[in-house]
mmCIF file of the C-alpha atoms, coordinates in Angstrom:
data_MODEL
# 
_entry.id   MODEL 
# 
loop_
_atom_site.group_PDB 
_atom_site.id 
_atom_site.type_symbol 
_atom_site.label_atom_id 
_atom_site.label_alt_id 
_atom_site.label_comp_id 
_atom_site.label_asym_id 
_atom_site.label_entity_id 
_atom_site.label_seq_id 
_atom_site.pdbx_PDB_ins_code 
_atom_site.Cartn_x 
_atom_site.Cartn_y 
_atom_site.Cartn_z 
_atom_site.occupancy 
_atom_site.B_iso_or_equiv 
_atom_site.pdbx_formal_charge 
_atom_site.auth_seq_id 
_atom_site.auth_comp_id 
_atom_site.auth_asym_id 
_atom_site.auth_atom_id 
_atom_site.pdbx_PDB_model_num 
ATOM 1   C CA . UNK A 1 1   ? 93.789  108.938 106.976 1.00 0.00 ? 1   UNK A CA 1 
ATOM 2   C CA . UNK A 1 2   ? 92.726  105.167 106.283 1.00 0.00 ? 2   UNK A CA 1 
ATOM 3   C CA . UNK A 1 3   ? 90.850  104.816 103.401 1.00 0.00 ? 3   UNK A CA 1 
ATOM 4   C CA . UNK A 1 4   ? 88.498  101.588 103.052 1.00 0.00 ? 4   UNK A CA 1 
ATOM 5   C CA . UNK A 1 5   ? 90.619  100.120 100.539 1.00 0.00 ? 5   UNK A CA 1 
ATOM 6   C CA . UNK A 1 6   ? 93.720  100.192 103.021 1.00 0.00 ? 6   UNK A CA 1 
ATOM 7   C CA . UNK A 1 7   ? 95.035  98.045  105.282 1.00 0.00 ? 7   UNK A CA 1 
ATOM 8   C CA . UNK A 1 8   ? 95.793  98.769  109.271 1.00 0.00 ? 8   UNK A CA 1 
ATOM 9   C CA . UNK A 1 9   ? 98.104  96.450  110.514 1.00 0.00 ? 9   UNK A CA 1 
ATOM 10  C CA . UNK A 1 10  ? 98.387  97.180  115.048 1.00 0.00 ? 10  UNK A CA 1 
ATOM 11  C CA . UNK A 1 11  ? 101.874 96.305  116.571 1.00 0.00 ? 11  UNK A CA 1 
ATOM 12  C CA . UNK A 1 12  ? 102.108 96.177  119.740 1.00 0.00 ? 12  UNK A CA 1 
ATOM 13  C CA . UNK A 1 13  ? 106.438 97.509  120.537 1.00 0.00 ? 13  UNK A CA 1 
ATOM 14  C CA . UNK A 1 14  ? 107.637 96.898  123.887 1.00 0.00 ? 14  UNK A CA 1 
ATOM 15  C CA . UNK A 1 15  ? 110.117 99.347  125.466 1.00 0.00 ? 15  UNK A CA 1 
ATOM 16  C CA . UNK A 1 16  ? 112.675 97.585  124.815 1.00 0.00 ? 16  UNK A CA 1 
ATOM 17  C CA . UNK A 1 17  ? 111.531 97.025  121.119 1.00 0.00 ? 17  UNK A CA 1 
ATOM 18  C CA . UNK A 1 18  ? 111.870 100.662 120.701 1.00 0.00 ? 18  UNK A CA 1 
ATOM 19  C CA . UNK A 1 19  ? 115.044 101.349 122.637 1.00 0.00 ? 19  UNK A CA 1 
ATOM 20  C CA . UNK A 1 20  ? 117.010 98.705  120.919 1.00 0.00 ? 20  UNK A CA 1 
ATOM 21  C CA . UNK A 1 21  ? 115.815 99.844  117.660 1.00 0.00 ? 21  UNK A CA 1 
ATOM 22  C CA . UNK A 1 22  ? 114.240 96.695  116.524 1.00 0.00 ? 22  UNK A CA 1 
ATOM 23  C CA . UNK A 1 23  ? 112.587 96.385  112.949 1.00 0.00 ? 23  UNK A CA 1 
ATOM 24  C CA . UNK A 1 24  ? 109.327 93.977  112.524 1.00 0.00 ? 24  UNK A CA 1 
ATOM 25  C CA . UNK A 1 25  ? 109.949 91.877  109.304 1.00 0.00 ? 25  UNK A CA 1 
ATOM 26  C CA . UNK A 1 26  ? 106.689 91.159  107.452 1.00 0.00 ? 26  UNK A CA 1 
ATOM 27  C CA . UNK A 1 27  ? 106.444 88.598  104.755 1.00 0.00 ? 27  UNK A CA 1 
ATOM 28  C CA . UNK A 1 28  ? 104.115 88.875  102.366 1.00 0.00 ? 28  UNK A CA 1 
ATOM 29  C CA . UNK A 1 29  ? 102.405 85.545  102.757 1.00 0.00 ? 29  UNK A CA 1 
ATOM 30  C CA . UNK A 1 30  ? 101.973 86.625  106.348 1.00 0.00 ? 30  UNK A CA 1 
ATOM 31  C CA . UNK A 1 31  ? 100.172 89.653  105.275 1.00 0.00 ? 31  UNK A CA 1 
ATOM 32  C CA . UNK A 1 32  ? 97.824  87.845  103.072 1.00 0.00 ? 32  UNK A CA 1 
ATOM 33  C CA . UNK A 1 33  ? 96.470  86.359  106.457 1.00 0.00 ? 33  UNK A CA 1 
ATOM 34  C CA . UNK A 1 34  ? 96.011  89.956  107.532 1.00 0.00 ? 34  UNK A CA 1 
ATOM 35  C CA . UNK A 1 35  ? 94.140  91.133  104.223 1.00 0.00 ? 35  UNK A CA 1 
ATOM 36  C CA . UNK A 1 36  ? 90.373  91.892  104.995 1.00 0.00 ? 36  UNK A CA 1 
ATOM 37  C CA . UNK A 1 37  ? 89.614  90.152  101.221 1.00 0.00 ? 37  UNK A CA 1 
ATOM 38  C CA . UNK A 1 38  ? 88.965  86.269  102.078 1.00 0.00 ? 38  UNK A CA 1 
ATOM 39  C CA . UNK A 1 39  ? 88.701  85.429  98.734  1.00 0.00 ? 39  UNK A CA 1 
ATOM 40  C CA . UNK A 1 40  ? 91.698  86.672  97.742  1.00 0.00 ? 40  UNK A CA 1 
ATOM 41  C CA . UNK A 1 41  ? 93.232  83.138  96.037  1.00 0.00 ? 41  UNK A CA 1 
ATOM 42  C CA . UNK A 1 42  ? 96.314  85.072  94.233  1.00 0.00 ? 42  UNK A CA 1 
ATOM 43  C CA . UNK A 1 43  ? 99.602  83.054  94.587  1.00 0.00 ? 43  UNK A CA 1 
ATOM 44  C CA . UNK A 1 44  ? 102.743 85.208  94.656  1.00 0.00 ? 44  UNK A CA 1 
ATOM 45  C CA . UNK A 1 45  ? 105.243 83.412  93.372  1.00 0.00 ? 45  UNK A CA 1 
ATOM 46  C CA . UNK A 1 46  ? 108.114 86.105  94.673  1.00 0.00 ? 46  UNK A CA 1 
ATOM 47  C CA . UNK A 1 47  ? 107.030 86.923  98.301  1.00 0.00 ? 47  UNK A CA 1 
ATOM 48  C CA . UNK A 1 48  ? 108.225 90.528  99.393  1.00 0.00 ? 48  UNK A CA 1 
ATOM 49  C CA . UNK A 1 49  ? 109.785 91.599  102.953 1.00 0.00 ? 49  UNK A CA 1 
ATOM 50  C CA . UNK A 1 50  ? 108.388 94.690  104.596 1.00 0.00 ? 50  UNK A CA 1 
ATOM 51  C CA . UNK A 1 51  ? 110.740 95.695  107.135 1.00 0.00 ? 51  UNK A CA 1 
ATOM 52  C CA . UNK A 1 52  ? 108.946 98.162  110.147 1.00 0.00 ? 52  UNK A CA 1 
ATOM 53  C CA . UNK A 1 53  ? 110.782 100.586 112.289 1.00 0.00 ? 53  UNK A CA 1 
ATOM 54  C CA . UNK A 1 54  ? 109.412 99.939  115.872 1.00 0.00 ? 54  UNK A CA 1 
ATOM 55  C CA . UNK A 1 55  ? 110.428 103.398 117.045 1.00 0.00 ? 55  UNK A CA 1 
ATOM 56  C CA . UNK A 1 56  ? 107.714 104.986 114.415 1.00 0.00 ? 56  UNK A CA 1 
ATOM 57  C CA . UNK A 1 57  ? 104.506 105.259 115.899 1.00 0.00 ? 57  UNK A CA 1 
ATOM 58  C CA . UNK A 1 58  ? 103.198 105.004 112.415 1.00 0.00 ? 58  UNK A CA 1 
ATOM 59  C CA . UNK A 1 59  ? 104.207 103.998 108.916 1.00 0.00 ? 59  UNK A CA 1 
ATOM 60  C CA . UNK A 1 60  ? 102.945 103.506 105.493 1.00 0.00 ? 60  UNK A CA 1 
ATOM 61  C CA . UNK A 1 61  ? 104.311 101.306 103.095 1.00 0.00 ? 61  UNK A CA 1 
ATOM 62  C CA . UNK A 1 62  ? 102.633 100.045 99.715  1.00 0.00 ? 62  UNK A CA 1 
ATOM 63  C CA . UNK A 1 63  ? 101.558 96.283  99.150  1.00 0.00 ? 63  UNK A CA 1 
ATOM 64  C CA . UNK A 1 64  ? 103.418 95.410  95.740  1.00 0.00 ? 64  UNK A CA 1 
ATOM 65  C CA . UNK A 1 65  ? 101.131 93.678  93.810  1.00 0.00 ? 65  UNK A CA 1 
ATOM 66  C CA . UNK A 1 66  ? 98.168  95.509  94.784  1.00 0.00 ? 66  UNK A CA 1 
ATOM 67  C CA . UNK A 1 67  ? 99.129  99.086  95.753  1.00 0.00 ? 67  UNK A CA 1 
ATOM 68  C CA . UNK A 1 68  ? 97.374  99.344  98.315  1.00 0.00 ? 68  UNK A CA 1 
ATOM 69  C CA . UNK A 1 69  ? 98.383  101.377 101.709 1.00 0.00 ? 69  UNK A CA 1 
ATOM 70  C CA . UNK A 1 70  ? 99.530  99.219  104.451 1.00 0.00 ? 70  UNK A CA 1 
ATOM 71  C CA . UNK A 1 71  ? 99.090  101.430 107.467 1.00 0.00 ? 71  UNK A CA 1 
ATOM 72  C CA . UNK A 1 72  ? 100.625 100.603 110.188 1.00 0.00 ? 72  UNK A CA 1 
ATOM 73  C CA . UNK A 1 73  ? 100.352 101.472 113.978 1.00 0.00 ? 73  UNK A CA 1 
ATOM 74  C CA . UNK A 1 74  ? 103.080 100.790 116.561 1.00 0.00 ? 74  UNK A CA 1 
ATOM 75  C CA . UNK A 1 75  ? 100.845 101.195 119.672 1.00 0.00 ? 75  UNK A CA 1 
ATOM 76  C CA . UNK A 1 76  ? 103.363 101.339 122.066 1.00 0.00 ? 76  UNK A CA 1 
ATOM 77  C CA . UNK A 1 77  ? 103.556 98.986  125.300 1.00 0.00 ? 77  UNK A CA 1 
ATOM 78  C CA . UNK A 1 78  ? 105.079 101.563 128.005 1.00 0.00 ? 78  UNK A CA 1 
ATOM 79  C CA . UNK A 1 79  ? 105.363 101.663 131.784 1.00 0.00 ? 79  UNK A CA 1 
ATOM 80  C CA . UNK A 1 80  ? 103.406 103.900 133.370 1.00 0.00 ? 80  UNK A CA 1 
ATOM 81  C CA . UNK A 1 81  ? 106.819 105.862 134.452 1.00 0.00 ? 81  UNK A CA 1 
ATOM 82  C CA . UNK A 1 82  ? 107.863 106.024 130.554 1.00 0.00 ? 82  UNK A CA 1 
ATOM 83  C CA . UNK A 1 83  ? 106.476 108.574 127.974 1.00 0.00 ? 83  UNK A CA 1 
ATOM 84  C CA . UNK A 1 84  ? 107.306 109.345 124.521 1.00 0.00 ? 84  UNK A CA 1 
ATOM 85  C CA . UNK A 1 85  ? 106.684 112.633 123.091 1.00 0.00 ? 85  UNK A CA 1 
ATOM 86  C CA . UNK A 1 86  ? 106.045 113.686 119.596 1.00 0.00 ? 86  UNK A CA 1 
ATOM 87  C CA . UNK A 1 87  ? 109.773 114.414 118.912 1.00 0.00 ? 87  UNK A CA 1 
ATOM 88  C CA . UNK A 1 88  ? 110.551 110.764 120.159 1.00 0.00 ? 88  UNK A CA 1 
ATOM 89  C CA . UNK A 1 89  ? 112.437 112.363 123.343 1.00 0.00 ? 89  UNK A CA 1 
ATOM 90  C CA . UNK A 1 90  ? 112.253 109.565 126.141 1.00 0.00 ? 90  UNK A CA 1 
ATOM 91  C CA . UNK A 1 91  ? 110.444 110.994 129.846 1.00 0.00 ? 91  UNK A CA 1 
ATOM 92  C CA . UNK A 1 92  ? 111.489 108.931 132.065 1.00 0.00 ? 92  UNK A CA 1 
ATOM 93  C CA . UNK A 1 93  ? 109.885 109.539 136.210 1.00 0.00 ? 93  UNK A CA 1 
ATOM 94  C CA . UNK A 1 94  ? 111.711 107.745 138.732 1.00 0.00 ? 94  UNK A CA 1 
ATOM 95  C CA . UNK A 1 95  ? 111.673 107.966 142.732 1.00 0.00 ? 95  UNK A CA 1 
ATOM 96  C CA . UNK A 1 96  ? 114.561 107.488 144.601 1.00 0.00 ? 96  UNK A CA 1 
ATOM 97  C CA . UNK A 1 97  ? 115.283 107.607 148.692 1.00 0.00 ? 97  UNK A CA 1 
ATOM 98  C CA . UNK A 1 98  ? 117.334 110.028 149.844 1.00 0.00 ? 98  UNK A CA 1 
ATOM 99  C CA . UNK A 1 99  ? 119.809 108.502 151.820 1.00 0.00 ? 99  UNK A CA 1 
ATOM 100 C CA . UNK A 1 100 ? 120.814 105.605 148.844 1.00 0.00 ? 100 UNK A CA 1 
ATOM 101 C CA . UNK A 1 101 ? 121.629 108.665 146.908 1.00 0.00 ? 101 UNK A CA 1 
ATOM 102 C CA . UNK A 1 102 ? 123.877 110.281 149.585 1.00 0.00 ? 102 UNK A CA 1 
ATOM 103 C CA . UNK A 1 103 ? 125.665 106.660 150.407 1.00 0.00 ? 103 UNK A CA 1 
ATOM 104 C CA . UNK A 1 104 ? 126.152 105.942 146.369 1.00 0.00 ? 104 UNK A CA 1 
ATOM 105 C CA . UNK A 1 105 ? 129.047 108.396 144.233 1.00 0.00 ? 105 UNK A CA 1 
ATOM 106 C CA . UNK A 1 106 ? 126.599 107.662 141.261 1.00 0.00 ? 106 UNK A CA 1 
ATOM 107 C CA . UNK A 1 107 ? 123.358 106.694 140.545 1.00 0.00 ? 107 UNK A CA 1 
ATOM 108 C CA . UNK A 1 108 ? 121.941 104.469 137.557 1.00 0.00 ? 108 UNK A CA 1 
ATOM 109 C CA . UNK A 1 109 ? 118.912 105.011 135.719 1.00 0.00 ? 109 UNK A CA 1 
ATOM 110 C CA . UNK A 1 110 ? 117.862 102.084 132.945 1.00 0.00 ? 110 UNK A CA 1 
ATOM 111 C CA . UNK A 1 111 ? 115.052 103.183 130.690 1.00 0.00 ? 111 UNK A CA 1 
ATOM 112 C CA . UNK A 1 112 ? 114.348 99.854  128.407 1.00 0.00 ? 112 UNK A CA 1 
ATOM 113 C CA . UNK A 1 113 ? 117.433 98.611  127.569 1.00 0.00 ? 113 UNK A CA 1 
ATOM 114 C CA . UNK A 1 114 ? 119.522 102.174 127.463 1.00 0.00 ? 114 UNK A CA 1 
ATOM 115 C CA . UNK A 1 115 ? 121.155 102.265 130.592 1.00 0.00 ? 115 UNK A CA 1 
ATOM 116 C CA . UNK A 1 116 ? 123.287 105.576 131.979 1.00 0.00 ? 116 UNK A CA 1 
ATOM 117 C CA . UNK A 1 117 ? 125.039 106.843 134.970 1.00 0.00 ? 117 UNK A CA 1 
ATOM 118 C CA . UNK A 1 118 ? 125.952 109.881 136.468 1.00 0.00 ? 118 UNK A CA 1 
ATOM 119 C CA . UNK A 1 119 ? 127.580 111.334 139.545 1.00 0.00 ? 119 UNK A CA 1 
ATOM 120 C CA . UNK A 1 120 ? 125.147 111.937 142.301 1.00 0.00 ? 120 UNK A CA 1 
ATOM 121 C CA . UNK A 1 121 ? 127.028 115.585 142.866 1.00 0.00 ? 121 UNK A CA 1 
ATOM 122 C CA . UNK A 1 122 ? 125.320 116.520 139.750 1.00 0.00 ? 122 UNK A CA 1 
ATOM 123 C CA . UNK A 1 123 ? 121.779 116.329 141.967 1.00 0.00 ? 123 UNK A CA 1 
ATOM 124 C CA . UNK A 1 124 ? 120.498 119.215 143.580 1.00 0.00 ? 124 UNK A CA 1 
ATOM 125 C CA . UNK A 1 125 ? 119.318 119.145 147.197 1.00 0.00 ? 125 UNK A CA 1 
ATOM 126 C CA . UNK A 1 126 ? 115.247 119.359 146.154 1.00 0.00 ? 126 UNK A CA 1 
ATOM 127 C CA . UNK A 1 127 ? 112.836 116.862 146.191 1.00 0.00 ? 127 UNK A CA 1 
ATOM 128 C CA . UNK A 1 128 ? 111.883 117.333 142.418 1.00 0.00 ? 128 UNK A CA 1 
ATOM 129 C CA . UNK A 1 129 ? 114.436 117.818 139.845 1.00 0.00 ? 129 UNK A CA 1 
ATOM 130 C CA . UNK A 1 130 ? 115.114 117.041 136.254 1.00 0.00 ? 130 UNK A CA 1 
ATOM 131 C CA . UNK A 1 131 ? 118.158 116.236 134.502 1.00 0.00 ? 131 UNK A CA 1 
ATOM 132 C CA . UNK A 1 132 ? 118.397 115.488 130.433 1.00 0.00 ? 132 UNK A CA 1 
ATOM 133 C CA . UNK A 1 133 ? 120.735 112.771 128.690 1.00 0.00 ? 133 UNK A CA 1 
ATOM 134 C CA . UNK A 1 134 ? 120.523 115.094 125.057 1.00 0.00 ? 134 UNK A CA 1 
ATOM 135 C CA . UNK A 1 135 ? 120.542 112.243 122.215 1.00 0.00 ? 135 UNK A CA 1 
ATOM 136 C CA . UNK A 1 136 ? 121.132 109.524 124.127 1.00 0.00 ? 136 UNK A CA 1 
ATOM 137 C CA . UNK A 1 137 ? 117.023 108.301 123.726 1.00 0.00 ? 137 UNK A CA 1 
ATOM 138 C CA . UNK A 1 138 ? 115.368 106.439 120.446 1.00 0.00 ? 138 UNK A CA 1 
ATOM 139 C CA . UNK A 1 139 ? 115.994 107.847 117.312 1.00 0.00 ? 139 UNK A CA 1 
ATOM 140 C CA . UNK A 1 140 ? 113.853 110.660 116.043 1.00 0.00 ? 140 UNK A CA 1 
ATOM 141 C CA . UNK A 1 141 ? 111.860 110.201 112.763 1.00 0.00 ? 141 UNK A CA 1 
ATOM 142 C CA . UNK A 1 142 ? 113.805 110.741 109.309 1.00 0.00 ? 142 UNK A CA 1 
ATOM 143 C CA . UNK A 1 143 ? 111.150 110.915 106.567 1.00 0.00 ? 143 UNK A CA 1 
ATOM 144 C CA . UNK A 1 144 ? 113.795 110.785 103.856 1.00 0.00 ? 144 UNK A CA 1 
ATOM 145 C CA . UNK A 1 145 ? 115.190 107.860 105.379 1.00 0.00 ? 145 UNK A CA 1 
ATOM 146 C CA . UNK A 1 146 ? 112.565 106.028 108.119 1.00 0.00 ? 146 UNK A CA 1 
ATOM 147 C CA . UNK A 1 147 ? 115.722 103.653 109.127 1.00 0.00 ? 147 UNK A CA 1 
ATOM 148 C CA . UNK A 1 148 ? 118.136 106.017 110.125 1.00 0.00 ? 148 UNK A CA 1 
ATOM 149 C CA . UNK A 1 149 ? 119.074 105.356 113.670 1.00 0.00 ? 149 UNK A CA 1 
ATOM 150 C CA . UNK A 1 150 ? 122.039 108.081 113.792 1.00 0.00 ? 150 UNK A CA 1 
ATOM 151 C CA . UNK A 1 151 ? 119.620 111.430 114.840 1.00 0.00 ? 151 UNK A CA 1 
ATOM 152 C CA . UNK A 1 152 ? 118.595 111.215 118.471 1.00 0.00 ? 152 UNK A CA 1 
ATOM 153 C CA . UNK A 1 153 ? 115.879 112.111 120.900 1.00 0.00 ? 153 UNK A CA 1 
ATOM 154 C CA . UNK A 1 154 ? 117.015 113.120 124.354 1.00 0.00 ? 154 UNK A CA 1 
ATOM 155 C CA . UNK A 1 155 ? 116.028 111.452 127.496 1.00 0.00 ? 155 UNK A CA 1 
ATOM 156 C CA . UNK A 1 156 ? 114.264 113.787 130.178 1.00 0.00 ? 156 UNK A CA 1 
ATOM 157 C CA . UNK A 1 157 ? 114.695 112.216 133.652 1.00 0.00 ? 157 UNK A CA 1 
ATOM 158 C CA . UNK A 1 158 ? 112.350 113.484 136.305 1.00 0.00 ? 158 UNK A CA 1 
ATOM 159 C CA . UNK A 1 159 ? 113.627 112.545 139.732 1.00 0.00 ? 159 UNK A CA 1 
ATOM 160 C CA . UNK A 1 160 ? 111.464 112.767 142.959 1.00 0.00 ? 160 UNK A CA 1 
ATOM 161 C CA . UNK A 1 161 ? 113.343 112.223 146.096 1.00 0.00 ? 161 UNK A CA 1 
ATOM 162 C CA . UNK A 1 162 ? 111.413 110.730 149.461 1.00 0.00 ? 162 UNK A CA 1 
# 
């Protein structure tokens, strides 16, 4: 919960801001321009760096000088064909004609900027159908370490065929 004291700070990721893992780099002076105290005259001599995961839909971190929460909320700028869950697995719906699946050995699917292929044999003859790219997606969140890129979500493709 926000407490009056705290800060909220909106950032507004792109898709492609969360699948390449980008971090938003705060300064400290840019903050102050954020701070809901106008008056606020103090002069930091030794500006800090916040650094935000963009893959977090939120994070806290804790203004230096004043110890106050910064809250921060990564509202997400998605497609309507993307979705991310609260496990930070990718859902990805796509439609695809029939007959440029049969004339193509493989089909490719780009979600952001993650981009993966796979034999068109793998497809069943249906015209709804799912397949899953397990941790291949954005990386899930690691409380004990909120940069950690190495654990991640899976990528749930759901295919309709016209």
């Amino acid at each position: 919960d926000v407490c009056s004291s705290d800060l909220l700070l909106v950032l507004n990721p792109t898709l492609e801001d969360i699948t390449s893992h980008n971090i938003f780099i705060l300064e400290s002076k840019k903050l102050r321009e954020f701070e809901k105290n106008e008056n606020n005259t103090q002069n930091e001599q030794n500006e800090t760096i916040y650094y935000i995961p963009l893959w977090h839909n939120d994070f806290i971190i804790e203004h230096e000088t004043t110890g106050e929460k910064i809250h921060i909320k990564n509202k997400r700028q998605l497609p309507e064909n993307v979705k991310i869950d609260s496990d930070n697995n990718l859902h990805f719906y796509d439609v695809c004609n029939f007959s440029q699946l049969l004339d193509s050995e493989t089909h490719k699917i780009q979600v952001g900027t993650l981009t993966y292929e796979f034999p068109t044999s793998e497809l069943r003859v249906a015209k709804q159908q799912q397949l899953v790219f397990k941790n291949k997606g954005i990386s899930r969140i690691n409380k004990k370490d909120p940069y950690d890129t190495s654990d991640r979500g899976h990528i749930y493709y759901y295919l309709s065929i016209d």
